XYZ file of C-alpha atoms in Angstrom:
753
model
C -100.688 29.123 -2.841
C -101.880 32.693 -3.243
C -100.360 32.899 -6.712
C -102.375 29.997 -8.166
C -105.630 32.028 -8.982
C -103.527 34.584 -10.761
C -101.929 31.820 -12.807
C -105.460 30.452 -13.732
C -106.693 33.895 -14.813
C -103.566 34.310 -16.898
C -104.108 30.888 -18.474
C -107.860 31.563 -19.252
C -107.147 34.986 -20.646
C -104.432 33.606 -22.828
C -106.739 30.859 -24.099
C -109.541 33.316 -24.913
C -107.162 35.619 -26.660
C -105.898 32.775 -28.740
C -109.463 31.654 -29.661
C -110.459 35.195 -30.598
C -107.322 35.573 -32.557
C -107.943 32.318 -34.290
C -111.547 33.202 -35.174
C -110.475 36.558 -36.509
C -107.749 35.041 -38.536
C -109.989 32.325 -39.941
C -112.716 34.787 -40.996
C -115.729 33.234 -42.354
C -114.312 29.722 -42.541
C -115.344 27.025 -40.145
C -112.967 27.082 -37.189
C -114.208 24.225 -34.993
C -111.828 21.422 -36.109
C -108.918 23.709 -35.827
C -110.257 25.029 -32.575
C -110.412 21.566 -31.169
C -106.812 20.884 -32.187
C -105.660 24.081 -30.641
C -107.597 23.298 -27.504
C -105.820 19.969 -27.298
C -102.475 21.636 -27.775
C -103.357 24.147 -25.187
C -104.435 21.419 -22.809
C -101.131 19.592 -23.392
C -99.219 22.780 -22.779
C -101.199 23.331 -19.624
C -100.440 19.766 -18.485
C -96.765 20.298 -19.276
C -96.824 23.486 -17.298
C -98.394 21.618 -14.414
C -95.658 18.959 -14.616
C -93.017 21.665 -14.753
C -94.586 23.351 -11.843
C -94.664 20.050 -9.978
C -91.049 19.421 -10.852
C -90.188 22.889 -9.708
C -92.030 22.329 -6.485
C -90.181 19.046 -5.952
C -86.913 20.742 -6.788
C -87.670 23.505 -4.365
C -88.501 20.937 -1.734
C -85.196 19.115 -2.388
C -83.303 22.364 -2.276
C -84.999 23.304 0.957
C -84.208 19.872 2.355
C -80.642 20.132 1.073
C -80.216 23.581 2.535
C -81.558 22.389 5.852
C -79.092 19.475 5.795
C -76.235 21.804 4.836
C -77.180 24.106 7.676
C -77.466 21.219 10.100
C -74.152 19.747 9.059
C -72.291 23.059 9.098
C -73.579 23.926 12.577
C -73.070 20.524 14.094
C -70.526 20.665 17.026
C -68.340 17.897 15.599
C -68.062 19.751 12.303
C -67.551 23.061 14.032
C -64.607 21.600 15.947
C -63.284 19.858 12.859
C -63.825 16.311 14.194
C -64.433 14.570 10.901
C -64.186 11.040 12.295
C -66.932 11.784 14.822
C -68.973 13.804 12.305
C -68.842 11.242 9.510
C -71.827 9.091 10.664
C -73.975 12.204 11.048
C -72.930 13.533 7.629
C -73.614 10.265 5.774
C -76.990 9.913 7.498
C -78.046 13.451 6.556
C -76.724 12.983 3.030
C -78.835 9.849 2.576
C -82.046 11.560 3.670
C -81.312 14.743 1.748
C -80.661 12.903 -1.540
C -83.210 10.104 -0.939
C -80.639 7.392 -1.843
C -80.039 3.879 -0.575
C -76.536 4.611 0.670
C -74.264 7.561 1.183
C -70.619 7.339 2.185
C -67.473 9.374 2.923
C -64.155 8.053 1.605
C -60.672 9.253 2.629
C -57.694 9.083 0.289
C -54.684 7.178 1.541
C -51.472 6.357 -0.322
C -52.441 4.277 -3.379
C -55.960 3.552 -2.121
C -59.337 5.075 -1.169
C -60.823 3.898 2.142
C -64.330 4.287 3.560
C -64.476 6.393 6.699
C -68.251 5.858 7.032
C -71.025 4.361 4.885
C -74.710 4.637 5.860
C -77.255 2.123 4.554
C -80.750 3.732 4.755
C -82.552 0.396 4.387
C -80.937 -1.213 7.416
C -80.009 1.983 9.214
C -76.403 0.678 9.661
C -73.058 2.404 9.486
C -69.951 0.567 8.201
C -66.337 1.543 7.471
C -62.963 0.149 6.437
C -63.603 -0.858 2.839
C -60.721 0.193 0.552
C -60.344 0.555 -3.205
C -56.861 0.044 -4.700
C -56.030 2.849 -7.127
C -54.240 0.516 -9.480
C -57.277 -1.726 -9.934
C -59.767 1.067 -10.755
C -57.670 3.332 -12.948
C -60.563 4.738 -15.055
C -62.547 5.716 -11.970
C -59.628 7.424 -10.189
C -58.570 9.206 -13.361
C -62.149 10.614 -13.690
C -62.693 11.502 -10.005
C -59.467 13.490 -9.863
C -60.884 15.742 -12.637
C -64.356 16.355 -11.145
C -67.688 14.774 -10.129
C -68.447 11.321 -11.495
C -72.176 11.503 -12.434
C -73.289 8.029 -13.500
C -76.841 7.122 -14.522
C -76.084 3.515 -15.485
C -73.314 2.319 -13.217
C -73.139 -1.104 -14.793
C -72.386 0.280 -18.250
C -70.507 3.486 -17.552
C -66.766 2.913 -18.251
C -65.856 4.888 -15.151
C -67.721 2.585 -12.755
C -68.227 -0.711 -14.490
C -64.942 -2.022 -13.005
C -66.812 -2.152 -9.670
C -69.252 -4.789 -11.066
C -70.200 -7.484 -10.378
C -68.924 -7.998 -6.842
C -70.078 -4.635 -5.662
C -72.601 -3.035 -7.995
C -74.678 -6.070 -8.799
C -74.397 -7.515 -5.314
C -75.812 -4.309 -3.825
C -78.309 -3.570 -6.635
C -76.673 -0.248 -7.413
C -78.033 1.363 -10.575
C -76.719 4.912 -10.422
C -73.843 6.684 -8.627
C -72.945 10.250 -7.872
C -69.370 10.752 -6.594
C -67.894 14.177 -5.894
C -64.176 14.649 -5.175
C -62.884 16.593 -2.168
C -59.919 18.550 -3.452
C -57.452 20.540 -1.360
C -54.894 22.518 -3.351
C -55.813 20.388 -6.385
C -55.050 17.156 -4.517
C -57.708 14.443 -4.140
C -58.116 13.951 -0.398
C -61.632 12.461 -0.078
C -64.753 11.432 -2.050
C -68.482 12.006 -1.290
C -70.448 9.053 -2.696
C -74.206 8.533 -3.311
C -75.527 5.143 -4.400
C -79.041 4.757 -5.913
C -80.732 1.347 -5.936
C -83.447 0.329 -8.396
C -84.112 1.947 -11.752
C -81.395 4.134 -13.259
C -81.556 7.662 -11.918
C -80.834 10.914 -13.643
C -79.058 13.154 -11.171
C -80.349 16.705 -11.044
C -78.056 19.720 -11.088
C -79.182 20.733 -7.619
C -78.205 17.268 -6.377
C -74.751 17.617 -7.904
C -74.540 21.066 -6.336
C -75.596 19.671 -2.972
C -73.008 16.911 -3.199
C -70.415 19.492 -4.127
C -71.349 21.642 -1.125
C -71.018 18.612 1.151
C -67.617 18.000 -0.464
C -66.679 21.620 0.228
C -67.750 21.206 3.841
C -65.589 18.091 4.160
C -62.759 19.949 2.444
C -63.045 22.705 5.038
C -62.934 20.159 7.840
C -59.933 18.358 6.324
C -58.194 21.656 5.582
C -58.854 22.710 9.158
C -57.445 19.442 10.388
C -54.416 19.879 8.198
C -54.018 23.424 9.403
C -54.308 22.345 13.021
C -51.885 19.502 12.441
C -49.529 21.887 10.695
C -49.896 24.415 13.496
C -49.304 21.719 16.060
C -46.281 20.523 14.113
C -45.034 24.074 13.845
C -45.535 24.596 17.546
C -43.854 21.302 18.299
C -41.033 22.126 15.898
C -40.670 25.555 17.471
C -40.618 23.984 20.914
C -38.097 21.410 19.723
C -36.060 24.128 18.068
C -36.110 26.212 21.227
C -35.239 23.197 23.329
C -32.504 22.134 20.916
C -31.156 25.657 20.791
C -30.969 25.818 24.556
C -29.468 22.341 24.678
C -26.941 23.301 21.990
C -25.963 26.406 23.917
C -25.490 24.395 27.114
C -23.669 21.675 25.191
C -21.325 24.160 23.515
C -20.606 25.810 26.851
C -19.903 22.404 28.403
C -17.391 21.451 25.711
C -13.859 22.169 26.970
C -12.752 23.161 23.462
C -13.178 26.804 22.359
C -15.764 27.032 19.556
C -16.756 30.032 17.437
C -18.882 30.671 14.363
C -18.936 33.332 11.639
C -21.338 34.409 8.909
C -20.551 34.412 5.202
C -18.959 37.877 5.533
C -16.552 36.618 8.238
C -18.339 38.462 11.013
C -18.488 36.535 14.259
C -21.907 35.216 15.229
C -20.982 33.899 18.659
C -18.836 31.554 20.707
C -19.023 29.156 23.624
C -17.992 29.775 27.221
C -14.598 28.069 26.808
C -13.740 30.507 24.029
C -14.698 33.374 26.348
C -12.618 31.960 29.195
C -9.512 31.647 27.017
C -9.823 34.695 24.783
C -11.401 37.034 27.350
C -14.270 38.177 25.100
C -17.953 37.334 25.543
C -20.270 36.075 22.835
C -22.189 39.400 22.884
C -19.015 41.410 22.508
C -17.787 39.104 19.763
C -20.977 39.154 17.700
C -20.861 41.295 14.556
C -17.123 42.000 14.703
C -14.341 40.691 12.479
C -10.939 39.198 13.243
C -9.263 42.306 11.846
C -11.052 44.415 14.428
C -10.128 42.119 17.292
C -6.710 40.697 16.382
C -5.271 42.740 13.493
C -1.815 41.125 13.652
C -3.292 37.645 13.064
C -6.213 38.558 10.786
C -4.399 37.931 7.484
C -3.771 34.293 8.329
C -7.364 33.789 9.471
C -8.886 35.556 6.445
C -6.709 33.726 3.925
C -7.681 30.391 5.377
C -11.372 31.326 5.492
C -11.221 32.402 1.861
C -9.605 29.160 0.700
C -12.033 27.232 2.863
C -15.029 28.749 1.078
C -13.459 28.460 -2.351
C -11.964 24.992 -2.286
C -11.842 22.670 0.670
C -14.975 23.547 2.728
C -13.131 21.856 5.611
C -9.622 22.464 6.875
C -7.237 21.851 9.752
C -4.106 23.917 10.184
C -1.691 25.188 12.803
C -1.653 28.864 13.706
C -1.595 31.139 16.733
C -4.097 33.030 18.889
C -3.640 35.832 21.352
C -5.263 34.956 24.674
C -6.842 37.244 27.259
C -3.400 37.926 28.769
C -2.011 39.021 25.409
C 0.191 35.934 25.090
C 0.539 34.144 21.773
C -0.509 30.501 21.981
C 0.170 27.819 19.393
C -3.080 26.112 18.338
C -4.592 23.738 15.798
C -7.630 25.243 14.051
C -10.436 23.055 12.683
C -12.926 24.892 10.444
C -15.866 23.826 8.332
C -18.542 25.486 6.194
C -22.137 25.155 7.439
C -25.158 25.328 5.102
C -28.850 26.204 5.219
C -31.695 23.887 4.225
C -31.114 24.778 0.562
C -27.430 23.849 0.783
C -26.307 27.437 0.526
C -23.148 28.294 2.478
C -24.103 30.373 5.492
C -20.836 30.692 7.338
C -17.996 28.965 9.138
C -17.913 27.070 12.399
C -14.518 26.569 13.950
C -12.639 25.416 17.007
C -9.052 25.279 18.162
C -6.919 23.236 20.515
C -4.037 24.771 22.435
C -0.875 22.816 21.564
C 1.623 25.212 23.116
C 2.483 22.879 25.985
C 2.285 19.850 23.732
C 4.752 21.387 21.281
C 7.008 22.396 24.141
C 6.805 18.885 25.565
C 7.362 17.404 22.111
C 10.470 19.524 21.613
C 11.731 18.563 25.055
C 10.919 14.924 24.341
C 12.734 15.128 21.031
C 15.690 16.751 22.737
C 15.761 14.012 25.362
C 15.368 11.358 22.699
C 18.235 12.848 20.743
C 20.331 13.068 23.898
C 19.453 9.510 24.851
C 20.167 8.300 21.313
C 23.517 10.086 21.361
C 24.330 8.542 24.736
C 23.297 5.093 23.552
C 25.148 5.432 20.259
C 28.279 6.803 21.925
C 28.555 3.812 24.247
C 31.279 1.312 23.274
C 28.917 -1.543 24.153
C 26.420 -3.135 21.815
C 22.937 -2.236 23.069
C 20.064 -4.235 21.616
C 16.435 -3.836 22.680
C 14.109 -6.775 22.006
C 10.407 -7.383 22.638
C 8.933 -10.449 24.325
C 9.067 -12.338 20.991
C 12.758 -11.648 20.537
C 12.324 -9.078 17.761
C 14.716 -6.150 17.654
C 13.274 -2.803 18.743
C 16.474 -0.860 19.565
C 19.847 -1.002 17.816
C 22.733 1.347 18.587
C 25.653 2.350 16.374
C 28.099 -0.032 18.054
C 25.769 -2.919 17.221
C 25.647 -1.728 13.615
C 29.451 -1.388 13.559
C 30.072 -4.871 14.951
C 27.478 -6.705 12.859
C 27.535 -4.577 9.721
C 23.717 -4.343 9.886
C 22.154 -0.870 10.005
C 19.413 0.088 12.458
C 16.808 0.237 9.670
C 17.756 -3.260 8.503
C 17.684 -4.675 12.045
C 14.367 -3.168 13.188
C 11.651 -5.786 13.645
C 13.800 -8.767 12.716
C 14.338 -11.758 15.056
C 17.480 -11.441 17.167
C 18.789 -14.860 16.112
C 18.772 -13.774 12.451
C 20.757 -10.573 12.946
C 23.020 -11.723 15.797
C 23.198 -15.503 15.262
C 25.733 -16.101 18.042
C 23.099 -14.898 20.539
C 20.544 -17.453 19.361
C 21.429 -19.731 22.258
C 20.732 -16.860 24.693
C 17.019 -16.531 23.784
C 15.974 -18.929 26.548
C 17.882 -16.848 29.096
C 16.362 -13.625 27.694
C 12.843 -15.014 28.137
C 13.682 -16.199 31.652
C 15.025 -12.754 32.528
C 11.824 -11.107 31.205
C 9.625 -13.593 33.070
C 11.570 -13.299 36.349
C 12.090 -9.539 35.923
C 15.676 -9.986 37.069
C 18.896 -9.036 35.251
C 21.112 -11.833 33.979
C 24.891 -11.738 33.394
C 27.111 -14.170 31.562
C 30.769 -13.323 31.138
C 33.520 -14.211 28.697
C 31.380 -15.869 26.030
C 33.719 -16.869 23.228
C 33.102 -16.922 19.499
C 35.296 -17.054 16.419
C 35.029 -14.208 13.936
C 37.216 -14.026 10.836
C 39.453 -16.663 12.362
C 39.922 -14.729 15.613
C 38.570 -15.761 19.003
C 36.466 -13.016 20.537
C 35.328 -12.762 24.150
C 32.178 -10.913 25.197
C 30.290 -10.172 28.394
C 26.498 -10.387 27.924
C 24.129 -8.646 30.347
C 20.335 -8.882 30.012
C 18.203 -6.164 31.603
C 14.428 -6.880 31.595
C 12.040 -4.007 30.915
C 9.707 -3.873 33.933
C 7.955 -0.486 33.628
C 4.810 0.837 31.901
C 3.584 -2.654 31.140
C 6.212 -3.113 28.395
C 7.592 -6.618 28.027
C 11.051 -6.946 26.586
C 14.709 -6.664 27.437
C 17.838 -4.663 26.734
C 20.902 -6.734 25.907
C 24.300 -5.211 26.561
C 27.261 -6.869 24.869
C 30.796 -5.754 25.836
C 33.850 -6.846 23.866
C 36.300 -8.036 26.554
C 38.728 -9.765 24.200
C 41.602 -7.451 25.074
C 40.667 -7.547 28.739
C 40.739 -11.360 28.737
C 44.086 -11.339 26.973
C 45.514 -8.825 29.426
C 44.193 -10.872 32.341
C 45.802 -13.965 30.881
C 49.032 -12.061 30.426
C 48.890 -10.824 34.016
C 48.200 -14.336 35.269
C 51.018 -15.615 33.099
C 53.306 -12.890 34.416
C 52.431 -13.759 38.007
C 53.175 -17.408 37.273
C 56.462 -16.423 35.687
C 57.428 -14.304 38.663
C 56.732 -17.132 41.074
C 58.527 -19.653 38.892
C 61.370 -17.183 38.360
C 62.118 -17.068 42.079
C 62.098 -20.865 42.243
C 64.242 -21.109 39.113
C 66.846 -18.717 40.534
C 67.260 -20.798 43.702
C 67.395 -24.038 41.749
C 69.925 -22.625 39.294
C 72.310 -21.580 42.097
C 71.963 -24.969 43.811
C 72.521 -26.882 40.571
C 75.395 -24.746 39.281
C 77.953 -25.913 41.899
C 77.627 -29.727 41.450
C 77.176 -29.206 37.706
C 80.448 -27.271 37.540
C 82.169 -30.056 39.508
C 80.764 -32.738 37.192
C 81.784 -30.900 34.040
C 85.217 -30.024 35.464
C 85.943 -33.586 36.566
C 84.703 -34.946 33.219
C 87.123 -32.650 31.470
C 89.984 -33.707 33.826
C 89.232 -37.385 33.137
C 89.411 -36.779 29.390
C 92.702 -34.947 29.853
C 94.294 -37.619 32.062
C 93.015 -40.652 30.200
C 92.896 -39.692 26.564
C 95.563 -37.055 25.971
C 99.263 -38.092 25.488
C 100.592 -35.784 28.150
C 103.999 -36.454 29.801
C 102.336 -36.734 33.206
C 99.932 -39.349 31.859
C 102.722 -41.393 30.276
C 104.850 -41.269 33.457
C 101.949 -42.379 35.593
C 101.229 -45.284 33.170
C 104.890 -46.488 33.290
C 104.895 -46.366 37.043
C 101.701 -48.440 37.036
C 103.240 -51.034 34.741
C 101.329 -50.417 31.515
C 101.646 -48.182 28.568
C 99.429 -45.211 27.849
C 98.603 -46.675 24.433
C 97.370 -49.890 26.032
C 95.188 -47.885 28.424
C 93.739 -45.853 25.603
C 93.078 -49.048 23.628
C 91.221 -50.463 26.629
C 89.207 -47.303 27.086
C 88.266 -47.245 23.405
C 87.169 -50.849 23.581
C 85.043 -50.068 26.626
C 83.585 -46.899 25.096
C 84.888 -44.667 27.803
C 85.617 -41.676 25.488
C 82.053 -41.670 24.256
C 80.778 -41.838 27.793
C 82.975 -38.963 28.827
C 81.840 -36.965 25.787
C 78.210 -37.727 26.687
C 78.801 -36.569 30.215
C 80.239 -33.327 28.957
C 77.409 -32.850 26.425
C 74.757 -33.511 29.060
C 76.554 -31.138 31.376
C 76.548 -28.433 28.688
C 72.805 -29.002 28.121
C 72.167 -28.778 31.845
C 74.222 -25.594 31.944
C 72.059 -24.127 29.176
C 68.893 -25.060 31.136
C 70.310 -23.380 34.187
C 71.131 -20.320 32.082
C 67.545 -20.195 30.819
C 66.234 -20.607 34.335
C 68.365 -17.686 35.477
C 66.725 -15.510 32.811
C 63.442 -15.803 34.804
C 65.044 -14.352 37.900
C 67.127 -11.553 36.535
C 66.454 -9.281 33.633
C 69.325 -8.723 31.288
C 69.797 -5.400 29.690
C 69.937 -6.053 25.936
C 70.902 -3.262 23.613
C 67.668 -2.022 21.986
C 67.810 -0.126 18.723
C 65.380 0.841 15.966
C 64.839 -2.203 13.777
C 62.939 -2.828 10.557
C 60.575 -5.611 11.547
C 59.963 -6.726 7.947
C 63.719 -7.160 7.313
C 64.099 -8.929 10.666
C 61.369 -11.413 9.764
C 62.984 -11.977 6.378
C 66.348 -12.864 7.936
C 64.642 -15.191 10.429
C 62.846 -16.998 7.592
C 66.187 -17.467 5.814
C 67.606 -19.037 8.971
C 64.550 -21.258 9.320
C 64.889 -22.522 5.735
C 68.239 -24.148 6.673
C 66.565 -26.037 9.522
C 66.051 -29.617 8.281
C 66.200 -32.794 10.313
C 64.669 -36.139 9.480
C 64.147 -36.707 13.177
C 61.935 -33.594 13.321
C 59.727 -34.907 10.518
C 59.556 -31.630 8.605
C 61.357 -29.717 5.876
C 60.884 -25.953 6.297
C 61.505 -25.420 2.581
C 58.279 -27.289 1.814
C 56.166 -24.962 3.967
C 54.279 -22.229 2.101
C 54.912 -18.682 3.389
C 52.210 -15.981 2.994
C 53.255 -12.410 3.837
C 50.640 -9.758 4.658
C 52.649 -6.640 5.499
C 51.161 -3.174 5.805
C 52.939 -0.455 3.807
C 55.144 2.225 5.355
C 55.479 0.540 8.726
C 57.400 2.376 11.451
C 60.493 0.806 13.004
C 60.268 -0.997 16.322
C 62.566 -0.659 19.343
C 64.231 -4.010 19.926
C 67.190 -6.362 19.932
C 67.602 -8.079 16.565
C 69.228 -11.229 17.975
C 66.691 -11.647 20.763
C 63.740 -11.122 18.462
C 65.195 -13.536 15.913
C 65.459 -16.086 18.724
C 61.738 -15.576 19.485
C 60.590 -15.709 15.845
C 62.782 -18.721 15.055
C 61.416 -20.577 18.080
C 57.814 -19.863 17.008
C 58.529 -20.935 13.425
C 60.176 -24.183 14.542
C 57.334 -25.014 16.928
C 54.801 -24.301 14.187
C 56.718 -26.381 11.646
C 56.892 -29.315 14.072
C 53.136 -29.022 14.762
C 52.248 -28.914 11.053
C 54.499 -31.940 10.519
C 52.173 -33.940 12.781
C 49.022 -32.987 10.817
C 47.664 -34.887 7.833
C 46.309 -32.405 5.265
C 43.506 -33.231 2.821
C 44.198 -33.176 -0.879
C 44.720 -29.672 -2.244
C 45.995 -28.276 1.099
C 49.489 -28.016 2.475
C 51.354 -26.567 5.494
C 51.352 -22.774 5.521
C 52.676 -19.940 7.624
C 50.882 -16.571 7.396
C 52.930 -13.609 8.600
C 51.099 -10.328 9.226
C 52.568 -7.000 10.269
C 50.368 -3.923 10.817
C 50.036 -0.790 12.883
C 48.341 -1.061 16.263
C 49.291 2.299 17.763
C 51.362 2.804 19.801
C 52.571 -0.633 18.797
C 53.462 -2.635 15.742
C 51.612 -5.933 15.736
C 53.250 -9.113 14.416
C 51.097 -12.194 13.858
C 52.593 -15.625 13.090
C 49.852 -18.053 12.119
C 50.119 -21.687 11.102
C 47.415 -23.990 9.768
C 48.463 -26.855 11.991
C 46.370 -28.911 14.418
C 45.798 -26.013 16.789
C 45.664 -26.166 20.582
C 43.040 -27.185 23.076
C 41.820 -24.476 25.467
C 43.589 -26.104 28.420
C 46.905 -26.177 26.522
C 46.461 -22.628 25.230
C 46.172 -21.275 28.785
C 49.433 -22.965 29.902
C 51.494 -22.607 26.760
C 53.801 -19.942 28.244
C 54.417 -21.741 31.542
C 58.060 -22.841 32.139
C 58.671 -26.577 31.744
C 55.196 -27.125 30.286
C 55.394 -29.108 27.048
C 53.181 -31.356 24.964
C 56.180 -33.170 23.486
C 57.221 -36.623 24.601
C 59.949 -37.057 27.214
C 63.357 -36.099 25.921
C 62.066 -34.010 23.003
C 61.538 -30.697 24.766
C 62.249 -28.850 27.966
C 59.156 -26.620 27.989
C 61.247 -23.446 28.195
C 61.187 -22.213 24.579
C 57.907 -20.320 24.675
C 58.388 -19.151 28.257
C 61.769 -17.664 27.363
C 60.248 -16.078 24.242
C 57.468 -14.635 26.421
C 60.032 -13.043 28.776
C 62.071 -11.667 25.898
C 59.001 -9.881 24.535
C 57.360 -8.744 27.782
C 60.322 -8.084 30.055
C 63.163 -7.151 27.737
C 61.109 -5.333 25.049
C 58.157 -4.012 27.135
C 55.800 -5.633 24.657
C 52.880 -8.051 24.785
C 52.548 -11.617 23.603
C 49.389 -13.751 23.307
C 48.163 -16.831 21.517
C 44.880 -17.578 19.721
C 43.832 -20.900 18.316
C 41.051 -22.935 16.735
C 41.538 -26.561 17.601
C 42.081 -28.633 14.500
C 42.458 -25.559 12.266
C 45.127 -23.022 13.218
C 47.294 -21.345 15.874
C 48.208 -17.655 15.889
C 50.850 -15.963 18.062
C 50.350 -12.211 18.438
C 53.231 -9.946 19.426
C 52.933 -6.213 20.054
C 56.227 -4.306 20.087
C 56.600 -0.599 20.857
C 57.325 1.763 17.983
C 60.877 3.181 18.004
C 61.210 6.716 19.287
C 61.760 9.384 16.641
C 65.388 10.431 16.091
C 64.272 13.982 16.723
């Protein structure tokens, strides 16, 4: 106010100077019209100066008001403590009064949208919040606000704001807008907004500056909030890191596996407690040292693996050794892996190892025991087959492979009935044995293989330990045992019958001798023309010729001949019976069994009798003789008797069989080594024998022929010739309806040396 008189003096002086100047310049001319024009110009200039002064005063008032608001906002407790949410209503209220606008608001940027934190309406004195603007819908506005203040005089026409009309601008009578962005590190984080209602308003530079200062204040608050949040996050992260580090240390120490870690230069960074306990070196003592410093004899292996790990695999597992705290070498499995920083740069290696010394020792011992057990199992003469609960093969020894011709690899996992079909009927018993957990035995099971009857003992042992369900089947070939038992039984029968036969023979011999002697005397006295006979006939009153004629007519000579023939047959039976009770001593010599069989066949070819219903010449002979056979020790005549008897019996049996078309009677003769014997097999393709007949075939007086056709002594005598006189063995095998095979084992002749 004190400067106004000075301004008036200056204005008057200037006006006078101008008038004087004008009058001097105009000279003698009339200067009043021009003076009046100049006065008007001067008056206009003075009025303009007054308006400028008024504008300046108003501007100064606004600036003072703005500065007061800035000061009030900046010193407000909520702003001082960075509480923007609490400070927002105060800020928008002060902004409205400072800028003399209808509404002022503070907007916060969220992902893809701008939301109102607080909007103050000066007319109603109300605060609102929550309104959001989608960035995609108001592209022109957001593109402009990100670059700087949006100063809009005509909001309805300005391309930056006209997208807000009509729902917002027209509805609220908004004519002009002043929006200032709040930028932090070039990023739009908030917007300060002023809305003018009524006539369009030209925003003054000081108003833009004020809005910008408010924006800066908000930026400081937001930056402070971000900083505090960041600091809190850092503190929390540091606390988490510290907690995790401590937890990791405790966790590593609790792990019973030794763990260690190295840097990129293979220097140890530390280890867990288990590593210390085993290796005898603490984490502090380990840190900064290399494997070459600690374990020079093992360092090359470690370094080479670490190098390849970094170059190629980045992760590896391998077997090696460590030297423990006692200086002992232990076999271990190392597991190593590269670890990286947050930029995926390799920082070092973390590793662990597991002691497998005892495991390897146990594995070697287990392998040794397995090998030993396998050798024991495979060396057993029995078939050993392990099966699971479903009957699939799990174990198969060499004897099983030898008998079946199926290898262990081929048998593994296959059903038992497929590999060993003759045991298919035993599956029910195997399952019962597994269920009852009790062994099962079945002896002398018979089967025919390659035309030969085999006998086997089958024992089933259930597996009852370690929760394993299954069974072990043991199969023993007892064919020879059964045959020997049968031979022993047969021998015992023969011995008992032999004693009986000896007594009977002695009792029968005396009356038989009397019968045969008297029959011979009758023939002599009745049929021969002896002087004594003729004299006795004359004395009786008839001639010898008449007597002989009578006897012929009555058939007496034939009767006497029959008596003698029957007596001779009975004598032969008695002689055979005596052979059971006393052993003769035949002369045994080395004989060629092939030649002996050939001579016997020649004798058999001459054997033809219509009553016997066979012709030996029509029987096919197949010879299967092994080369270079040794000689046997025997009696040629006795053995021929045996072979001829077997051939005749076989021929008679084949004569009773009706053969289909394309087949005919056949003998198959086999001779082969069976050390220390030579085995002879005589096989026919006749009707065979039933099992009951086969067991009694060597018994004396046992015959299947009708009465009068056989005595039942042929095979029993043959049996004694082989077993008693030649110290051999004789057995019979048969398949009823198909074939019969007699097997004879004779000892090999002693060397001449």
